[in-house]
Short mmCIF file of C-alpha atoms (C1' of nucleotides) in Angstrom, two decimals:
data_model
loop_
_atom_site.label_atom_id
_atom_site.label_comp_id
_atom_site.label_asym_id
_atom_site.label_seq_id
_atom_site.Cartn_x
_atom_site.Cartn_y
_atom_site.Cartn_z
CA UNK A 1 0.00 0.00 0.00
CA UNK A 2 2.98 2.29 0.35
CA UNK A 3 2.95 2.96 -3.36
CA UNK A 4 -0.07 5.17 -2.90
CA UNK A 5 0.69 8.76 -2.02
CA UNK A 6 -0.84 9.57 1.32
CA UNK A 7 -2.28 13.00 0.51
CA UNK A 8 -3.48 13.13 4.05
CA UNK A 9 0.13 13.51 5.15
CA UNK A 10 0.21 16.87 3.44
CA UNK A 11 -2.27 18.33 5.89
CA UNK A 12 -1.33 20.13 9.03
CA UNK A 13 0.50 18.20 11.72
CA UNK A 14 -2.62 18.39 13.86
CA UNK A 15 -4.05 15.64 11.76
CA UNK A 16 -1.02 13.43 11.59
CA UNK A 17 -2.02 11.51 14.66
CA UNK A 18 -4.49 9.43 12.68
CA UNK A 19 -2.64 6.21 13.43
CA UNK A 20 -2.59 7.09 17.07
CA UNK A 21 -6.22 8.11 17.02
CA UNK A 22 -7.35 4.82 15.58
CA UNK A 23 -5.14 2.66 17.79
CA UNK A 24 -5.95 4.35 21.06
CA UNK A 25 -9.61 3.94 20.28
CA UNK A 26 -9.12 0.24 19.79
CA UNK A 27 -9.37 0.27 16.03
CA UNK A 28 -6.83 -1.14 13.62
CA UNK A 29 -5.07 0.93 11.01
CA UNK A 30 -6.00 -0.56 7.67
CA UNK A 31 -5.20 0.56 4.15
CA UNK A 32 -8.92 0.80 3.42
CA UNK A 33 -9.50 3.25 6.23
CA UNK A 34 -6.57 5.40 5.17
CA UNK A 35 -7.76 5.48 1.59
CA UNK A 36 -11.17 6.66 2.70
CA UNK A 37 -9.40 9.36 4.71
CA UNK A 38 -7.40 10.28 1.61
CA UNK A 39 -10.58 10.53 -0.43
CA UNK A 40 -12.14 12.98 2.01
CA UNK A 41 -8.97 15.08 1.98
CA UNK A 42 -8.76 15.19 -1.78
CA UNK A 43 -12.29 16.42 -2.29
CA UNK A 44 -12.42 20.18 -1.92
CA UNK A 45 -14.89 21.49 0.63
CA UNK A 46 -17.46 19.09 1.93
CA UNK A 47 -17.12 15.57 0.62
CA UNK A 48 -20.47 14.04 -0.15
CA UNK A 49 -21.02 10.35 0.33
CA UNK A 50 -21.31 9.75 -3.39
CA UNK A 51 -18.14 11.73 -4.07
CA UNK A 52 -16.28 9.68 -1.49
CA UNK A 53 -17.56 6.41 -2.89
CA UNK A 54 -16.58 7.49 -6.38
CA UNK A 55 -13.15 8.67 -5.28
CA UNK A 56 -12.37 5.55 -3.28
CA UNK A 57 -13.43 3.41 -6.22
CA UNK A 58 -10.91 5.32 -8.30
CA UNK A 59 -8.11 5.04 -5.75
CA UNK A 60 -8.73 1.36 -5.18
CA UNK A 61 -11.56 -0.40 -7.00
CA UNK A 62 -11.22 -3.49 -4.83
CA UNK A 63 -12.61 -1.71 -1.79
CA UNK A 64 -16.20 -2.66 -1.21
CA UNK A 65 -18.90 -0.07 -0.66
CA UNK A 66 -19.82 -1.59 2.68
CA UNK A 67 -16.23 -1.10 3.79
CA UNK A 68 -16.48 2.58 2.93
CA UNK A 69 -19.59 2.98 5.05
CA UNK A 70 -17.94 1.16 7.93
CA UNK A 71 -14.75 3.19 7.57
CA UNK A 72 -16.65 6.47 7.65
CA UNK A 73 -18.39 5.39 10.83
CA UNK A 74 -15.07 4.58 12.44
CA UNK A 75 -13.39 7.80 11.28
CA UNK A 76 -16.20 9.89 12.73
CA UNK A 77 -16.20 7.77 15.85
CA UNK A 78 -12.56 8.50 16.57
CA UNK A 79 -12.95 12.14 15.61
CA UNK A 80 -10.83 12.14 12.47
CA UNK A 81 -13.80 13.15 10.36
CA UNK A 82 -17.12 14.85 10.94
CA UNK A 83 -20.45 14.08 9.37
CA UNK A 84 -23.07 16.70 8.58
CA UNK A 85 -26.29 16.54 6.64
CA UNK A 86 -26.93 19.36 4.24
CA UNK A 87 -29.32 19.72 1.36
CA UNK A 88 -29.41 18.88 -1.37
CA UNK A 89 -26.26 16.76 -1.08
CA UNK A 90 -27.30 14.67 1.88
CA UNK A 91 -24.52 13.46 4.18
CA UNK A 92 -21.19 15.18 3.77
CA UNK A 93 -17.90 14.53 5.49
CA UNK A 94 -14.88 16.63 6.22
CA UNK A 95 -11.61 16.26 8.05
CA UNK A 96 -12.01 17.39 11.60
CA UNK A 97 -9.95 20.20 13.03
CA UNK A 98 -9.99 22.66 10.16
CA UNK A 99 -11.49 26.16 10.16
CA UNK A 100 -13.80 27.21 12.93
CA UNK A 101 -15.87 30.07 14.28
CA UNK A 102 -16.83 31.32 17.69
CA UNK A 103 -19.82 31.83 19.88
CA UNK A 104 -19.29 34.34 22.65
CA UNK A 105 -21.32 34.35 25.84
CA UNK A 106 -22.85 37.67 26.83
CA UNK A 107 -22.83 36.70 30.43
CA UNK A 108 -19.44 35.21 31.24
CA UNK A 109 -17.50 36.09 28.12
CA UNK A 110 -16.62 32.49 27.42
CA UNK A 111 -15.81 31.75 23.80
CA UNK A 112 -16.94 28.51 22.18
CA UNK A 113 -15.61 27.11 18.94
CA UNK A 114 -17.82 25.70 16.23
CA UNK A 115 -16.62 23.96 13.08
CA UNK A 116 -16.85 25.89 9.86
CA UNK A 117 -19.44 23.69 8.22
CA UNK A 118 -22.00 24.45 10.88
CA UNK A 119 -21.94 28.07 9.85
CA UNK A 120 -21.36 27.35 6.21
CA UNK A 121 -24.57 25.37 6.04
CA UNK A 122 -26.59 28.32 7.14
CA UNK A 123 -24.80 30.76 4.90
CA UNK A 124 -25.07 28.43 1.94
CA UNK A 125 -28.74 27.84 2.46
CA UNK A 126 -29.47 31.55 2.50
CA UNK A 127 -27.48 31.96 -0.68
CA UNK A 128 -29.16 29.07 -2.45
CA UNK A 129 -32.67 29.82 -1.36
CA UNK A 130 -32.67 33.59 -1.35
CA UNK A 131 -29.67 34.64 -3.40
CA UNK A 132 -28.55 36.51 -0.31
CA UNK A 133 -24.96 36.49 0.83
CA UNK A 134 -24.84 36.91 4.58
CA UNK A 135 -21.65 38.62 5.66
CA UNK A 136 -20.41 36.80 8.67
CA UNK A 137 -16.85 38.01 8.64
CA UNK A 138 -17.42 40.59 11.35
CA UNK A 139 -20.56 39.22 12.82
CA UNK A 140 -20.30 38.07 16.40
CA UNK A 141 -22.74 35.41 17.48
CA UNK A 142 -23.78 36.54 20.89
CA UNK A 143 -25.80 34.45 23.26
CA UNK A 144 -25.63 32.43 26.43
CA UNK A 145 -23.48 29.41 27.07
CA UNK A 146 -24.65 26.25 28.78
CA UNK A 147 -23.56 27.23 32.24
CA UNK A 148 -25.00 30.73 32.12
CA UNK A 149 -28.19 29.35 30.64
CA UNK A 150 -28.56 27.02 33.61
CA UNK A 151 -27.69 29.77 36.06
CA UNK A 152 -30.74 31.53 34.64
CA UNK B 1 -65.46 13.74 3.57
CA UNK B 2 -67.22 16.61 5.30
CA UNK B 3 -67.58 14.54 8.42
CA UNK B 4 -63.93 15.06 9.18
CA UNK B 5 -63.12 18.25 11.03
CA UNK B 6 -60.80 20.33 8.94
CA UNK B 7 -58.36 21.46 11.61
CA UNK B 8 -56.62 23.41 8.94
CA UNK B 9 -59.59 25.77 8.80
CA UNK B 10 -58.74 26.92 12.29
CA UNK B 11 -55.52 28.49 11.10
CA UNK B 12 -55.20 32.09 10.04
CA UNK B 13 -57.09 33.23 6.98
CA UNK B 14 -53.79 33.51 5.14
CA UNK B 15 -53.82 29.79 4.78
CA UNK B 16 -57.46 29.38 3.85
CA UNK B 17 -56.71 29.68 0.20
CA UNK B 18 -55.54 26.11 0.00
CA UNK B 19 -58.28 25.16 -2.43
CA UNK B 20 -57.39 28.12 -4.58
CA UNK B 21 -53.68 27.32 -4.31
CA UNK B 22 -54.13 23.80 -5.52
CA UNK B 23 -56.57 24.63 -8.30
CA UNK B 24 -54.65 27.54 -9.76
CA UNK B 25 -51.58 25.36 -9.90
CA UNK B 26 -53.47 22.80 -11.88
CA UNK B 27 -53.88 20.30 -9.09
CA UNK B 28 -57.14 18.82 -7.86
CA UNK B 29 -58.44 19.19 -4.35
CA UNK B 30 -58.70 15.70 -2.96
CA UNK B 31 -59.62 14.47 0.53
CA UNK B 32 -56.26 12.70 0.75
CA UNK B 33 -54.35 15.92 0.19
CA UNK B 34 -56.42 17.79 2.75
CA UNK B 35 -55.91 15.05 5.32
CA UNK B 36 -52.16 15.23 4.84
CA UNK B 37 -52.43 18.99 5.32
CA UNK B 38 -54.45 18.38 8.48
CA UNK B 39 -51.82 15.99 9.77
CA UNK B 40 -49.07 18.56 9.35
CA UNK B 41 -51.18 21.16 11.15
CA UNK B 42 -51.98 18.89 14.05
CA UNK B 43 -48.39 18.01 14.79
CA UNK B 44 -46.81 20.68 16.96
CA UNK B 45 -43.63 22.24 15.59
CA UNK B 46 -41.96 20.50 12.72
CA UNK B 47 -43.79 17.44 11.47
CA UNK B 48 -41.44 14.63 10.61
CA UNK B 49 -42.22 12.28 7.77
CA UNK B 50 -42.81 9.38 10.12
CA UNK B 51 -45.08 11.48 12.32
CA UNK B 52 -47.10 12.51 9.29
CA UNK B 53 -47.39 8.96 8.03
CA UNK B 54 -48.49 7.81 11.45
CA UNK B 55 -50.99 10.62 11.84
CA UNK B 56 -52.50 10.16 8.40
CA UNK B 57 -52.84 6.44 9.05
CA UNK B 58 -54.80 7.35 12.16
CA UNK B 59 -57.01 9.90 10.42
CA UNK B 60 -57.72 7.60 7.51
CA UNK B 61 -56.09 4.16 7.37
CA UNK B 62 -57.16 3.65 3.78
CA UNK B 63 -54.72 6.24 2.49
CA UNK B 64 -51.69 4.61 0.96
CA UNK B 65 -48.19 5.62 1.91
CA UNK B 66 -47.33 6.42 -1.68
CA UNK B 67 -50.23 8.86 -1.73
CA UNK B 68 -48.79 10.62 1.31
CA UNK B 69 -45.43 11.03 -0.39
CA UNK B 70 -47.13 12.34 -3.50
CA UNK B 71 -49.35 14.69 -1.52
CA UNK B 72 -46.39 16.16 0.33
CA UNK B 73 -44.65 16.83 -2.95
CA UNK B 74 -47.70 18.63 -4.27
CA UNK B 75 -48.25 20.65 -1.09
CA UNK B 76 -44.66 21.86 -1.14
CA UNK B 77 -44.91 22.49 -4.86
CA UNK B 78 -47.84 24.87 -4.48
CA UNK B 79 -46.31 26.49 -1.43
CA UNK B 80 -48.79 25.28 1.18
CA UNK B 81 -46.06 23.42 3.06
CA UNK B 82 -42.31 23.62 3.30
CA UNK B 83 -39.82 20.80 3.55
CA UNK B 84 -36.62 21.02 5.51
CA UNK B 85 -34.06 18.42 6.49
CA UNK B 86 -32.84 18.53 10.04
CA UNK B 87 -30.99 15.98 12.11
CA UNK B 88 -31.68 13.60 13.58
CA UNK B 89 -35.29 13.60 12.40
CA UNK B 90 -34.62 13.74 8.69
CA UNK B 91 -37.22 15.49 6.54
CA UNK B 92 -39.70 17.64 8.38
CA UNK B 93 -42.65 19.60 7.06
CA UNK B 94 -44.52 22.62 8.24
CA UNK B 95 -47.32 24.84 7.04
CA UNK B 96 -45.95 27.70 5.06
CA UNK B 97 -46.67 31.29 5.86
CA UNK B 98 -46.14 31.33 9.60
CA UNK B 99 -43.35 33.16 11.42
CA UNK B 100 -40.50 34.63 9.48
CA UNK B 101 -37.31 36.64 9.78
CA UNK B 102 -35.52 39.16 7.66
CA UNK B 103 -32.31 39.63 5.78
CA UNK B 104 -31.41 43.24 5.09
CA UNK B 105 -29.14 44.31 2.28
CA UNK B 106 -26.29 46.62 3.22
CA UNK B 107 -26.21 48.07 -0.24
CA UNK B 108 -29.77 48.85 -1.26
CA UNK B 109 -31.60 48.42 2.00
CA UNK B 110 -33.94 45.80 0.60
CA UNK B 111 -35.44 43.46 3.17
CA UNK B 112 -35.93 39.78 2.39
CA UNK B 113 -38.13 37.41 4.34
CA UNK B 114 -37.05 33.94 5.37
CA UNK B 115 -39.25 31.33 7.01
CA UNK B 116 -38.72 30.70 10.68
CA UNK B 117 -37.46 27.15 10.33
CA UNK B 118 -34.48 28.22 8.29
CA UNK B 119 -33.23 30.18 11.25
CA UNK B 120 -34.59 27.76 13.81
CA UNK B 121 -32.49 24.96 12.37
CA UNK B 122 -29.33 26.89 12.91
CA UNK B 123 -30.29 28.03 16.39
CA UNK B 124 -31.38 24.54 17.34
CA UNK B 125 -28.20 22.96 16.08
CA UNK B 126 -26.06 25.34 18.12
CA UNK B 127 -28.15 24.57 21.17
CA UNK B 128 -28.00 20.81 20.65
CA UNK B 129 -24.37 20.59 19.74
CA UNK B 130 -22.89 23.25 21.95
CA UNK B 131 -25.51 23.99 24.59
CA UNK B 132 -25.32 27.56 23.37
CA UNK B 133 -28.44 29.67 22.94
CA UNK B 134 -27.85 32.22 20.22
CA UNK B 135 -29.88 35.34 20.81
CA UNK B 136 -31.32 36.33 17.50
CA UNK B 137 -34.06 38.65 18.72
CA UNK B 138 -32.12 41.79 18.02
CA UNK B 139 -29.60 40.41 15.61
CA UNK B 140 -29.81 41.83 12.13
CA UNK B 141 -28.55 39.62 9.36
CA UNK B 142 -26.69 41.99 7.13
CA UNK B 143 -25.36 41.09 3.74
CA UNK B 144 -25.93 41.60 0.06
CA UNK B 145 -29.02 40.70 -1.91
CA UNK B 146 -28.97 39.00 -5.28
CA UNK B 147 -29.11 42.17 -7.33
CA UNK B 148 -26.41 43.97 -5.38
CA UNK B 149 -24.27 40.84 -5.44
CA UNK B 150 -24.46 40.83 -9.23
CA UNK B 151 -23.81 44.52 -9.46
CA UNK B 152 -20.54 43.72 -7.80
"C1'" DC C 1 -1.59 -16.65 16.75
"C1'" DT C 2 -5.98 -13.91 17.85
"C1'" DG C 3 -9.78 -11.53 16.62
"C1'" DC C 4 -10.76 -7.24 14.31
"C1'" DT C 5 -11.71 -6.22 9.27
"C1'" DT C 6 -12.80 -7.08 4.84
"C1'" DG C 7 -15.31 -8.54 0.49
"C1'" DC C 8 -19.17 -10.71 -0.99
"C1'" DA C 9 -23.88 -11.52 -1.19
"C1'" DA C 10 -28.16 -11.27 0.72
"C1'" DA C 11 -31.28 -8.66 3.55
"C1'" DC C 12 -33.49 -4.30 4.54
"C1'" DC C 13 -36.41 -0.54 4.17
"C1'" DA C 14 -37.78 3.87 2.89
"C1'" DT C 15 -39.18 5.89 -1.34
"C1'" DT C 16 -40.62 5.62 -6.19
"C1'" DT C 17 -43.02 3.89 -10.14
"C1'" DG C 18 -46.43 1.37 -13.36
"C1'" DC C 19 -50.93 0.63 -14.04
"C1'" DA C 20 -55.92 -0.22 -13.80
"C1'" DT C 21 -59.50 2.00 -11.40
"C1'" DC C 22 -61.61 5.91 -9.30
"C1'" DA C 23 -63.43 10.57 -8.70
"C1'" DC C 24 -62.67 15.68 -9.01
"C1'" DT C 25 -64.02 19.27 -12.08
"C1'" DA D 1 -66.95 12.63 -20.00
"C1'" DG D 2 -62.18 13.41 -19.54
"C1'" DT D 3 -58.11 13.37 -17.14
"C1'" DG D 4 -55.64 13.79 -13.02
"C1'" DA D 5 -55.24 11.14 -8.57
"C1'" DT D 6 -55.39 6.93 -5.90
"C1'" DG D 7 -54.39 2.18 -4.12
"C1'" DC D 8 -51.93 -1.69 -4.88
"C1'" DA D 9 -48.00 -4.21 -5.91
"C1'" DA D 10 -43.66 -4.49 -7.71
"C1'" DA D 11 -39.29 -2.21 -8.55
"C1'" DT D 12 -35.58 0.57 -6.95
"C1'" DG D 13 -31.51 1.99 -4.72
"C1'" DG D 14 -28.93 3.36 -0.89
"C1'" DT D 15 -27.46 1.37 3.48
"C1'" DT D 16 -26.86 -2.49 6.64
"C1'" DT D 17 -25.85 -7.16 8.06
"C1'" DG D 18 -24.10 -12.18 8.28
"C1'" DC D 19 -20.34 -14.78 7.46
"C1'" DA D 20 -16.03 -17.09 6.03
"C1'" DA D 21 -11.51 -15.68 4.78
"C1'" DG D 22 -7.89 -12.26 5.38
"C1'" DC D 23 -4.62 -9.45 7.73
"C1'" DA D 24 -3.06 -6.10 11.57
"C1'" DG D 25 -1.04 -6.26 15.96
#
DNA sequence: CTGCTTGCAAACCATTTGCATCACT
DNA sequence: AGTGATGCAAATGGTTTGCAAGCAG
């Protein structure tokens, strides 16, 4: 399997612990799982299920579709990938630990981090449905965090 | 069919044009379609597909599942209902024309209207995933509308 | 070696479609 | 009366599962 270029290795060092991540979670590191990871990395933006299946088939046609489904479950399970459902694509996957945004609490000032796709979904939907580009660059999402919510 | 109480009639007069809506779009007004509409109305909040199927089966067991799918398509088509996909419920439906929010264009000042569920999804997801309640009451969504976007 | 993983094939199940019949207009 | 809509049954297609063989550790 070493003949295949591991594109994933080109990503930031944050993600290079994939072997560790799998092992410490009790999963084995298999070529199939790494190829699925590669596929997600190679697809720009969100990788839809069908794109991943297509890409994996290209990288290694001998990998069964059921293996892809199982691999995606495992990758999400160990936190190497994240799954989101957006329309009209359906389930999409992306490598965890990329861009992110913040939610700041009015009450205690705590700052929470949310993955990019959670915001992107909303932005994208507004653009698709209403042709309206929401400018989030300087928009702060204010609100109340869990603790302050409980505190009333 | 007049023996069945049309719960839908209890809604605001805005929605009472459902017969008109269907007819002008070239669709017929059938008891099955009205019962599906009833079902959506009777389910509080978003009505999931399974809830609708269950409710319709209760209201009239003789209605086939395929008819429900087809009715939902038609109702969304003519704008009487809206379909959204949210996790983990999957597709959910609601009666169109209820609460809404606005998007205001920085450039021309135009104000667009978006249905409540499009915002609710985002708010709900932040609450579910991060325990964070975004306060949108006084938050203006600024951006650029379609025309101004094109104008550059 | 041990048992987690895989490929294969069959099972599943929600959704869609074809068609003869039915009923809205 | 004419044609769109329905119920039924069969087809579809994406996802899951059972299992023997295959590898990672």
